[in-house]
Amino acid sequence: MSDNRAIGVFDSGLGGLTVVRELVKQLPFEDIVYFGDTGRVPYGTRSRDTIRKYALQDEKFLLSHNVKLVVAACGTVSSVAADTGDNLPVPFIEVVSNSVRAAVKATKNKRIGILGTAATVNSGEHKRQILKLLPDALVSQNAASLFVPLVEEGWYKADDTVVLNTVERYLKPLLDEGVDTLILGCTHFPVLEEAIAKVAGSGVTLINMGEETAISVKNYLSQNGALCEGSEKGKIDFYVSDKADSFRKTASVLLGEEIDDKKVKQVNIGKYDEGCNN
């Protein structure tokens, strides 16, 4: 059995490309349709109702491309509105549960830290899932609200003083709690992984949601006979809700390869609003 339809991936902006990068590593022959909601980034500062509305629109857009599976490559959606995937006609995989399992497995002192957007942290979803698997864990959280704008501006290098100072400020409360495992709770954050590792030190294990999610997608498709049947490298089609020009430049850096201009298309995500109020 096989299924040659594409995998659908969505995020509030560019961060989800860290999931795409990991999917390409794990599943090089799969086609991918990526939607980055660059016109409304970030989701992490929005209300729960607005996040749900956006997630439903994003999912509806991907379904219009006949995808075989939808990945919510957004920590905020996965924390606040994962239930929007419950009634989809295709499997739905989010990034929180996969990162939680990896963190529980990795920790040695049962002190786990979470960096996320304000909405992700306020939802408490990571903490709830961690304590369900590891009831005596000490979970510390901090909302790193400036990380997404930094990444979207292309400021993420570990030798940048502004980046390092920002990372230090957000990490200090977690490091003071003695965490030995740190979940990068937004898919934008792995772009800052080198800077975060530099500040956190070698004694802290960083959990990359993109990597854990890609492994989960691979396992699901393998177990359900839904892998693409072919030997040619899969193609990636990119869609955004704002100008494509700024997306291409940063996306090429994040993916480690140049992106063909013709592959990036701007769409009116608002037209997928019908039926998104449930």
PDB file of C-alpha atoms in Angstrom:
ATOM      1  CA  MET A   1       0.000   0.000   0.000  1.00  0.00           C
ATOM      2  CA  SER A   2       1.060   3.586  -0.594  1.00  0.00           C
ATOM      3  CA  ASP A   3      -0.384   7.071  -0.714  1.00  0.00           C
ATOM      4  CA  ASN A   4       1.252   9.598  -3.014  1.00  0.00           C
ATOM      5  CA  ARG A   5      -0.735  12.589  -1.801  1.00  0.00           C
ATOM      6  CA  ALA A   6       1.228  15.382  -0.129  1.00  0.00           C
ATOM      7  CA  ILE A   7       1.671  16.046   3.575  1.00  0.00           C
ATOM      8  CA  GLY A   8       0.083  19.343   4.630  1.00  0.00           C
ATOM      9  CA  VAL A   9       1.894  21.588   7.115  1.00  0.00           C
ATOM     10  CA  PHE A  10       0.809  24.945   8.522  1.00  0.00           C
ATOM     11  CA  ASP A  11       2.218  27.519  10.903  1.00  0.00           C
ATOM     12  CA  SER A  12       1.660  31.145  11.844  1.00  0.00           C
ATOM     13  CA  GLY A  13       4.733  32.160   9.849  1.00  0.00           C
ATOM     14  CA  LEU A  14       8.192  30.832   9.077  1.00  0.00           C
ATOM     15  CA  GLY A  15       8.839  28.741  12.177  1.00  0.00           C
ATOM     16  CA  GLY A  16       7.018  25.741  10.768  1.00  0.00           C
ATOM     17  CA  LEU A  17       9.773  25.438   8.202  1.00  0.00           C
ATOM     18  CA  THR A  18      11.857  23.857  10.964  1.00  0.00           C
ATOM     19  CA  VAL A  19       9.306  21.034  10.918  1.00  0.00           C
ATOM     20  CA  VAL A  20       9.454  20.873   7.117  1.00  0.00           C
ATOM     21  CA  ARG A  21      13.238  20.642   7.290  1.00  0.00           C
ATOM     22  CA  GLU A  22      12.981  17.658   9.631  1.00  0.00           C
ATOM     23  CA  LEU A  23      10.252  16.049   7.515  1.00  0.00           C
ATOM     24  CA  VAL A  24      12.520  16.241   4.474  1.00  0.00           C
ATOM     25  CA  LYS A  25      15.265  14.504   6.464  1.00  0.00           C
ATOM     26  CA  GLN A  26      12.961  11.736   7.632  1.00  0.00           C
ATOM     27  CA  LEU A  27      10.800  11.434   4.503  1.00  0.00           C
ATOM     28  CA  PRO A  28      12.781  12.673   1.492  1.00  0.00           C
ATOM     29  CA  PHE A  29      10.385  11.239  -1.111  1.00  0.00           C
ATOM     30  CA  GLU A  30       7.227  12.870   0.246  1.00  0.00           C
ATOM     31  CA  ASP A  31       5.605  15.920  -1.344  1.00  0.00           C
ATOM     32  CA  ILE A  32       4.753  18.710   1.096  1.00  0.00           C
ATOM     33  CA  VAL A  33       2.298  21.600   0.935  1.00  0.00           C
ATOM     34  CA  TYR A  34       3.306  24.328   3.379  1.00  0.00           C
ATOM     35  CA  PHE A  35       1.182  27.274   4.443  1.00  0.00           C
ATOM     36  CA  GLY A  36       2.747  30.084   6.479  1.00  0.00           C
ATOM     37  CA  ASP A  37       0.266  32.646   7.764  1.00  0.00           C
ATOM     38  CA  THR A  38       2.798  35.466   7.424  1.00  0.00           C
ATOM     39  CA  GLY A  39       0.107  38.126   7.232  1.00  0.00           C
ATOM     40  CA  ARG A  40      -1.154  37.379  10.753  1.00  0.00           C
ATOM     41  CA  VAL A  41       1.979  36.275  12.585  1.00  0.00           C
ATOM     42  CA  PRO A  42       2.359  35.829  15.532  1.00  0.00           C
ATOM     43  CA  TYR A  43      -0.518  33.695  16.801  1.00  0.00           C
ATOM     44  CA  GLY A  44       0.932  33.595  20.305  1.00  0.00           C
ATOM     45  CA  THR A  45      -0.437  36.994  21.302  1.00  0.00           C
ATOM     46  CA  ARG A  46      -3.962  36.346  20.015  1.00  0.00           C
ATOM     47  CA  SER A  47      -7.067  35.276  21.928  1.00  0.00           C
ATOM     48  CA  ARG A  48      -8.078  31.621  22.095  1.00  0.00           C
ATOM     49  CA  ASP A  49     -11.076  32.218  19.795  1.00  0.00           C
ATOM     50  CA  THR A  50      -8.912  33.968  17.200  1.00  0.00           C
ATOM     51  CA  ILE A  51      -6.300  31.200  17.276  1.00  0.00           C
ATOM     52  CA  ARG A  52      -9.017  28.597  16.759  1.00  0.00           C
ATOM     53  CA  LYS A  53     -10.448  30.551  13.831  1.00  0.00           C
ATOM     54  CA  TYR A  54      -7.046  30.881  12.190  1.00  0.00           C
ATOM     55  CA  ALA A  55      -6.263  27.185  12.722  1.00  0.00           C
ATOM     56  CA  LEU A  56      -9.535  26.114  11.121  1.00  0.00           C
ATOM     57  CA  GLN A  57      -8.875  28.332   8.111  1.00  0.00           C
ATOM     58  CA  ASP A  58      -5.350  26.977   7.738  1.00  0.00           C
ATOM     59  CA  GLU A  59      -6.567  23.388   7.940  1.00  0.00           C
ATOM     60  CA  LYS A  60      -9.320  24.041   5.405  1.00  0.00           C
ATOM     61  CA  PHE A  61      -6.782  25.537   3.005  1.00  0.00           C
ATOM     62  CA  LEU A  62      -4.547  22.453   3.219  1.00  0.00           C
ATOM     63  CA  LEU A  63      -7.503  20.118   2.728  1.00  0.00           C
ATOM     64  CA  SER A  64      -8.304  21.982  -0.494  1.00  0.00           C
ATOM     65  CA  HIS A  65      -4.982  20.568  -1.758  1.00  0.00           C
ATOM     66  CA  ASN A  66      -6.061  16.987  -1.060  1.00  0.00           C
ATOM     67  CA  VAL A  67      -3.355  16.315   1.523  1.00  0.00           C
ATOM     68  CA  LYS A  68      -3.181  12.922   3.239  1.00  0.00           C
ATOM     69  CA  LEU A  69      -2.203  14.250   6.667  1.00  0.00           C
ATOM     70  CA  VAL A  70      -2.185  17.653   8.379  1.00  0.00           C
ATOM     71  CA  VAL A  71       0.622  18.794  10.657  1.00  0.00           C
ATOM     72  CA  ALA A  72       0.042  21.750  12.961  1.00  0.00           C
ATOM     73  CA  ALA A  73       3.634  23.012  12.993  1.00  0.00           C
ATOM     74  CA  CYS A  74       2.694  25.697  15.484  1.00  0.00           C
ATOM     75  CA  GLY A  75       3.212  25.426  19.223  1.00  0.00           C
ATOM     76  CA  THR A  76       0.424  27.894  19.897  1.00  0.00           C
ATOM     77  CA  VAL A  77      -2.197  26.032  17.849  1.00  0.00           C
ATOM     78  CA  SER A  78      -1.029  22.715  19.301  1.00  0.00           C
ATOM     79  CA  SER A  79      -1.410  24.071  22.836  1.00  0.00           C
ATOM     80  CA  VAL A  80      -4.605  26.076  22.481  1.00  0.00           C
ATOM     81  CA  ALA A  81      -6.561  24.646  19.541  1.00  0.00           C
ATOM     82  CA  ALA A  82      -5.422  21.082  18.886  1.00  0.00           C
ATOM     83  CA  ASP A  83      -9.047  19.976  19.032  1.00  0.00           C
ATOM     84  CA  THR A  84      -9.629  21.715  15.679  1.00  0.00           C
ATOM     85  CA  GLY A  85      -7.996  18.661  14.138  1.00  0.00           C
ATOM     86  CA  ASP A  86     -10.418  16.193  15.741  1.00  0.00           C
ATOM     87  CA  ASN A  87     -12.977  16.243  12.932  1.00  0.00           C
ATOM     88  CA  LEU A  88     -10.680  16.448   9.940  1.00  0.00           C
ATOM     89  CA  PRO A  89     -11.116  13.752   7.261  1.00  0.00           C
ATOM     90  CA  VAL A  90      -7.364  13.020   7.437  1.00  0.00           C
ATOM     91  CA  PRO A  91      -4.974  12.321  10.346  1.00  0.00           C
ATOM     92  CA  PHE A  92      -3.857  15.342  12.371  1.00  0.00           C
ATOM     93  CA  ILE A  93      -0.508  15.543  14.150  1.00  0.00           C
ATOM     94  CA  GLU A  94       0.517  18.396  16.449  1.00  0.00           C
ATOM     95  CA  VAL A  95       3.841  19.274  18.007  1.00  0.00           C
ATOM     96  CA  VAL A  96       3.162  19.421  21.759  1.00  0.00           C
ATOM     97  CA  SER A  97       2.549  15.761  22.637  1.00  0.00           C
ATOM     98  CA  ASN A  98       5.606  14.581  20.711  1.00  0.00           C
ATOM     99  CA  SER A  99       7.907  17.068  22.444  1.00  0.00           C
ATOM    100  CA  VAL A 100       6.476  16.207  25.848  1.00  0.00           C
ATOM    101  CA  ARG A 101       7.193  12.493  25.439  1.00  0.00           C
ATOM    102  CA  ALA A 102      10.749  13.274  24.331  1.00  0.00           C
ATOM    103  CA  ALA A 103      11.329  15.582  27.310  1.00  0.00           C
ATOM    104  CA  VAL A 104      10.031  13.068  29.847  1.00  0.00           C
ATOM    105  CA  LYS A 105      12.316  10.449  28.351  1.00  0.00           C
ATOM    106  CA  ALA A 106      15.345  12.780  28.357  1.00  0.00           C
ATOM    107  CA  THR A 107      15.195  14.333  31.829  1.00  0.00           C
ATOM    108  CA  LYS A 108      17.396  12.905  34.574  1.00  0.00           C
ATOM    109  CA  ASN A 109      16.490  15.222  37.456  1.00  0.00           C
ATOM    110  CA  LYS A 110      12.795  15.561  36.556  1.00  0.00           C
ATOM    111  CA  ARG A 111      13.128  19.320  36.161  1.00  0.00           C
ATOM    112  CA  ILE A 112      11.764  20.328  32.772  1.00  0.00           C
ATOM    113  CA  GLY A 113      11.609  23.822  31.322  1.00  0.00           C
ATOM    114  CA  ILE A 114       9.337  25.169  28.609  1.00  0.00           C
ATOM    115  CA  LEU A 115       9.918  28.192  26.420  1.00  0.00           C
ATOM    116  CA  GLY A 116       6.899  29.186  24.372  1.00  0.00           C
ATOM    117  CA  THR A 117       4.691  32.008  23.203  1.00  0.00           C
ATOM    118  CA  ALA A 118       2.416  33.688  25.753  1.00  0.00           C
ATOM    119  CA  ALA A 119      -0.581  31.696  24.524  1.00  0.00           C
ATOM    120  CA  THR A 120       1.337  28.406  24.744  1.00  0.00           C
ATOM    121  CA  VAL A 121       2.550  29.065  28.278  1.00  0.00           C
ATOM    122  CA  ASN A 122      -0.810  30.390  29.490  1.00  0.00           C
ATOM    123  CA  SER A 123      -2.581  27.306  28.152  1.00  0.00           C
ATOM    124  CA  GLY A 124      -0.523  25.101  30.489  1.00  0.00           C
ATOM    125  CA  GLU A 125      -0.839  22.251  27.976  1.00  0.00           C
ATOM    126  CA  HIS A 126       2.811  21.178  28.088  1.00  0.00           C
ATOM    127  CA  LYS A 127       2.758  21.132  31.875  1.00  0.00           C
ATOM    128  CA  ARG A 128      -0.463  19.126  32.035  1.00  0.00           C
ATOM    129  CA  GLN A 129       0.853  16.504  29.646  1.00  0.00           C
ATOM    130  CA  ILE A 130       4.237  16.289  31.403  1.00  0.00           C
ATOM    131  CA  LEU A 131       2.657  15.792  34.827  1.00  0.00           C
ATOM    132  CA  LYS A 132       0.365  13.128  33.430  1.00  0.00           C
ATOM    133  CA  LEU A 133       3.410  11.128  32.299  1.00  0.00           C
ATOM    134  CA  LEU A 134       5.731  12.160  35.156  1.00  0.00           C
ATOM    135  CA  PRO A 135       3.635  13.239  38.174  1.00  0.00           C
ATOM    136  CA  ASP A 136       6.591  14.256  40.356  1.00  0.00           C
ATOM    137  CA  ALA A 137       8.234  16.462  37.720  1.00  0.00           C
ATOM    138  CA  LEU A 138       9.027  20.099  38.433  1.00  0.00           C
ATOM    139  CA  VAL A 139       7.890  22.089  35.405  1.00  0.00           C
ATOM    140  CA  SER A 140       9.032  25.677  34.848  1.00  0.00           C
ATOM    141  CA  GLN A 141       7.679  27.868  32.041  1.00  0.00           C
ATOM    142  CA  ASN A 142       8.502  31.212  30.517  1.00  0.00           C
ATOM    143  CA  ALA A 143       6.870  33.110  27.653  1.00  0.00           C
ATOM    144  CA  ALA A 144       9.615  34.196  25.256  1.00  0.00           C
ATOM    145  CA  SER A 145       7.472  36.667  23.368  1.00  0.00           C
ATOM    146  CA  LEU A 146      10.339  38.369  21.532  1.00  0.00           C
ATOM    147  CA  PHE A 147      11.721  35.160  20.000  1.00  0.00           C
ATOM    148  CA  VAL A 148       9.214  35.052  17.137  1.00  0.00           C
ATOM    149  CA  PRO A 149       9.830  38.660  16.017  1.00  0.00           C
ATOM    150  CA  LEU A 150      13.584  38.049  16.212  1.00  0.00           C
ATOM    151  CA  VAL A 151      13.341  35.027  13.940  1.00  0.00           C
ATOM    152  CA  GLU A 152      10.962  36.741  11.537  1.00  0.00           C
ATOM    153  CA  GLU A 153      13.456  39.610  11.270  1.00  0.00           C
ATOM    154  CA  GLY A 154      16.257  37.166  10.550  1.00  0.00           C
ATOM    155  CA  TRP A 155      18.017  37.831  13.860  1.00  0.00           C
ATOM    156  CA  TYR A 156      19.004  34.433  15.213  1.00  0.00           C
ATOM    157  CA  LYS A 157      22.789  34.020  15.048  1.00  0.00           C
ATOM    158  CA  ALA A 158      24.566  32.999  18.240  1.00  0.00           C
ATOM    159  CA  ASP A 159      27.198  35.715  17.880  1.00  0.00           C
ATOM    160  CA  ASP A 160      24.602  38.510  17.784  1.00  0.00           C
ATOM    161  CA  THR A 161      24.666  40.462  21.051  1.00  0.00           C
ATOM    162  CA  VAL A 162      20.985  41.394  20.800  1.00  0.00           C
ATOM    163  CA  VAL A 163      20.013  37.744  20.309  1.00  0.00           C
ATOM    164  CA  LEU A 164      22.186  36.497  23.170  1.00  0.00           C
ATOM    165  CA  ASN A 165      20.969  39.159  25.587  1.00  0.00           C
ATOM    166  CA  THR A 166      17.352  38.321  24.764  1.00  0.00           C
ATOM    167  CA  VAL A 167      17.935  34.581  25.153  1.00  0.00           C
ATOM    168  CA  GLU A 168      19.730  35.091  28.478  1.00  0.00           C
ATOM    169  CA  ARG A 169      16.839  37.103  29.882  1.00  0.00           C
ATOM    170  CA  TYR A 170      14.251  34.459  29.003  1.00  0.00           C
ATOM    171  CA  LEU A 171      16.366  31.481  30.054  1.00  0.00           C
ATOM    172  CA  LYS A 172      17.565  32.769  33.425  1.00  0.00           C
ATOM    173  CA  PRO A 173      14.385  31.914  35.420  1.00  0.00           C
ATOM    174  CA  LEU A 174      14.400  28.378  34.023  1.00  0.00           C
ATOM    175  CA  LEU A 175      18.102  27.812  34.592  1.00  0.00           C
ATOM    176  CA  ASP A 176      17.712  29.135  38.141  1.00  0.00           C
ATOM    177  CA  GLU A 177      15.197  26.324  38.684  1.00  0.00           C
ATOM    178  CA  GLY A 178      17.842  23.786  37.678  1.00  0.00           C
ATOM    179  CA  VAL A 179      16.128  22.400  34.571  1.00  0.00           C
ATOM    180  CA  ASP A 180      18.126  19.745  32.715  1.00  0.00           C
ATOM    181  CA  THR A 181      15.697  19.504  29.802  1.00  0.00           C
ATOM    182  CA  LEU A 182      14.215  22.386  27.842  1.00  0.00           C
ATOM    183  CA  ILE A 183      11.344  22.168  25.371  1.00  0.00           C
ATOM    184  CA  LEU A 184      11.546  24.733  22.591  1.00  0.00           C
ATOM    185  CA  GLY A 185       7.791  25.178  22.654  1.00  0.00           C
ATOM    186  CA  CYS A 186       7.358  27.114  19.429  1.00  0.00           C
ATOM    187  CA  THR A 187       8.501  25.945  16.015  1.00  0.00           C
ATOM    188  CA  HIS A 188      10.225  29.287  15.468  1.00  0.00           C
ATOM    189  CA  PHE A 189      12.531  28.619  18.411  1.00  0.00           C
ATOM    190  CA  PRO A 190      14.802  25.909  16.912  1.00  0.00           C
ATOM    191  CA  VAL A 191      16.108  28.646  14.624  1.00  0.00           C
ATOM    192  CA  LEU A 192      17.585  30.111  17.810  1.00  0.00           C
ATOM    193  CA  GLU A 193      18.818  26.717  19.001  1.00  0.00           C
ATOM    194  CA  GLU A 194      22.517  27.541  18.695  1.00  0.00           C
ATOM    195  CA  ALA A 195      22.098  30.700  20.784  1.00  0.00           C
ATOM    196  CA  ILE A 196      19.885  28.915  23.315  1.00  0.00           C
ATOM    197  CA  ALA A 197      22.394  26.063  23.654  1.00  0.00           C
ATOM    198  CA  LYS A 198      25.201  28.564  24.152  1.00  0.00           C
ATOM    199  CA  VAL A 199      23.357  30.188  27.054  1.00  0.00           C
ATOM    200  CA  ALA A 200      21.902  26.991  28.547  1.00  0.00           C
ATOM    201  CA  GLY A 201      25.158  25.035  28.525  1.00  0.00           C
ATOM    202  CA  SER A 202      25.943  21.409  27.812  1.00  0.00           C
ATOM    203  CA  GLY A 203      24.053  20.169  30.866  1.00  0.00           C
ATOM    204  CA  VAL A 204      20.680  21.056  29.384  1.00  0.00           C
ATOM    205  CA  THR A 205      19.044  18.894  26.699  1.00  0.00           C
ATOM    206  CA  LEU A 206      17.073  20.867  24.131  1.00  0.00           C
ATOM    207  CA  ILE A 207      13.935  19.293  22.691  1.00  0.00           C
ATOM    208  CA  ASN A 208      13.303  20.260  19.063  1.00  0.00           C
ATOM    209  CA  MET A 209       9.585  19.903  18.349  1.00  0.00           C
ATOM    210  CA  GLY A 210      10.200  19.708  14.620  1.00  0.00           C
ATOM    211  CA  GLU A 211      12.444  16.675  14.883  1.00  0.00           C
ATOM    212  CA  GLU A 212      10.106  14.829  17.249  1.00  0.00           C
ATOM    213  CA  THR A 213       7.069  15.614  15.102  1.00  0.00           C
ATOM    214  CA  ALA A 214       8.757  14.459  11.895  1.00  0.00           C
ATOM    215  CA  ILE A 215       9.592  11.132  13.524  1.00  0.00           C
ATOM    216  CA  SER A 216       5.950  10.795  14.588  1.00  0.00           C
ATOM    217  CA  VAL A 217       4.731  11.505  11.038  1.00  0.00           C
ATOM    218  CA  LYS A 218       7.136   8.956   9.608  1.00  0.00           C
ATOM    219  CA  ASN A 219       6.018   6.306  12.085  1.00  0.00           C
ATOM    220  CA  TYR A 220       2.335   6.952  11.370  1.00  0.00           C
ATOM    221  CA  LEU A 221       2.711   6.765   7.596  1.00  0.00           C
ATOM    222  CA  SER A 222       4.880   3.649   7.825  1.00  0.00           C
ATOM    223  CA  GLN A 223       2.500   1.840  10.151  1.00  0.00           C
ATOM    224  CA  ASN A 224      -0.531   2.692   8.022  1.00  0.00           C
ATOM    225  CA  GLY A 225       0.897   1.912   4.592  1.00  0.00           C
ATOM    226  CA  ALA A 226       0.636   5.551   3.549  1.00  0.00           C
ATOM    227  CA  LEU A 227       4.195   6.320   2.501  1.00  0.00           C
ATOM    228  CA  CYS A 228       4.803   7.778  -0.951  1.00  0.00           C
ATOM    229  CA  GLU A 229       5.844   5.164  -3.485  1.00  0.00           C
ATOM    230  CA  GLY A 230       8.722   6.583  -5.484  1.00  0.00           C
ATOM    231  CA  SER A 231      12.440   7.179  -5.627  1.00  0.00           C
ATOM    232  CA  GLU A 232      12.563  10.854  -6.617  1.00  0.00           C
ATOM    233  CA  LYS A 233      12.984  13.645  -4.089  1.00  0.00           C
ATOM    234  CA  GLY A 234       9.650  15.082  -3.069  1.00  0.00           C
ATOM    235  CA  LYS A 235       8.642  18.626  -3.980  1.00  0.00           C
ATOM    236  CA  ILE A 236       7.549  21.376  -1.607  1.00  0.00           C
ATOM    237  CA  ASP A 237       4.916  23.930  -2.532  1.00  0.00           C
ATOM    238  CA  PHE A 238       4.910  27.074  -0.415  1.00  0.00           C
ATOM    239  CA  TYR A 239       1.934  29.318   0.268  1.00  0.00           C
ATOM    240  CA  VAL A 240       1.828  32.496   2.351  1.00  0.00           C
ATOM    241  CA  SER A 241      -0.800  35.047   3.310  1.00  0.00           C
ATOM    242  CA  ASP A 242       1.474  38.077   2.868  1.00  0.00           C
ATOM    243  CA  LYS A 243       4.087  39.132   0.303  1.00  0.00           C
ATOM    244  CA  ALA A 244       6.126  36.221  -0.985  1.00  0.00           C
ATOM    245  CA  ASP A 245       9.364  38.193  -1.411  1.00  0.00           C
ATOM    246  CA  SER A 246      10.343  38.433   2.258  1.00  0.00           C
ATOM    247  CA  PHE A 247       9.334  34.816   2.827  1.00  0.00           C
ATOM    248  CA  ARG A 248      11.676  33.441   0.173  1.00  0.00           C
ATOM    249  CA  LYS A 249      14.806  35.044   1.584  1.00  0.00           C
ATOM    250  CA  THR A 250      14.463  33.765   5.137  1.00  0.00           C
ATOM    251  CA  ALA A 251      12.887  30.452   4.146  1.00  0.00           C
ATOM    252  CA  SER A 252      15.895  29.621   1.982  1.00  0.00           C
ATOM    253  CA  VAL A 253      18.150  30.125   5.006  1.00  0.00           C
ATOM    254  CA  LEU A 254      15.964  27.978   7.281  1.00  0.00           C
ATOM    255  CA  LEU A 255      15.708  25.109   4.809  1.00  0.00           C
ATOM    256  CA  GLY A 256      19.360  25.280   3.747  1.00  0.00           C
ATOM    257  CA  GLU A 257      18.481  25.474   0.072  1.00  0.00           C
ATOM    258  CA  GLU A 258      17.324  28.071  -2.396  1.00  0.00           C
ATOM    259  CA  ILE A 259      13.613  28.260  -3.072  1.00  0.00           C
ATOM    260  CA  ASP A 260      12.276  28.665  -6.581  1.00  0.00           C
ATOM    261  CA  ASP A 261      10.250  31.871  -6.826  1.00  0.00           C
ATOM    262  CA  LYS A 262       7.513  30.005  -8.662  1.00  0.00           C
ATOM    263  CA  LYS A 263       6.959  27.732  -5.675  1.00  0.00           C
ATOM    264  CA  VAL A 264       5.899  30.566  -3.364  1.00  0.00           C
ATOM    265  CA  LYS A 265       2.351  31.782  -3.841  1.00  0.00           C
ATOM    266  CA  GLN A 266       0.316  34.312  -1.916  1.00  0.00           C
ATOM    267  CA  VAL A 267      -3.227  33.275  -1.027  1.00  0.00           C
ATOM    268  CA  ASN A 268      -6.237  34.994   0.483  1.00  0.00           C
ATOM    269  CA  ILE A 269      -6.640  32.850   3.584  1.00  0.00           C
ATOM    270  CA  GLY A 270      -9.748  34.801   4.554  1.00  0.00           C
ATOM    271  CA  LYS A 271     -11.773  33.108   1.838  1.00  0.00           C
ATOM    272  CA  TYR A 272     -11.472  29.858   3.787  1.00  0.00           C
ATOM    273  CA  ASP A 273     -13.497  31.398   6.608  1.00  0.00           C
ATOM    274  CA  GLU A 274     -16.803  29.719   5.794  1.00  0.00           C
ATOM    275  CA  GLY A 275     -17.607  27.053   8.347  1.00  0.00           C
ATOM    276  CA  CYS A 276     -14.744  28.095  10.639  1.00  0.00           C
ATOM    277  CA  ASN A 277     -16.797  29.314  13.557  1.00  0.00           C
ATOM    278  CA  ASN A 278     -17.295  25.970  15.285  1.00  0.00           C
TER     279      ASN A 278
END
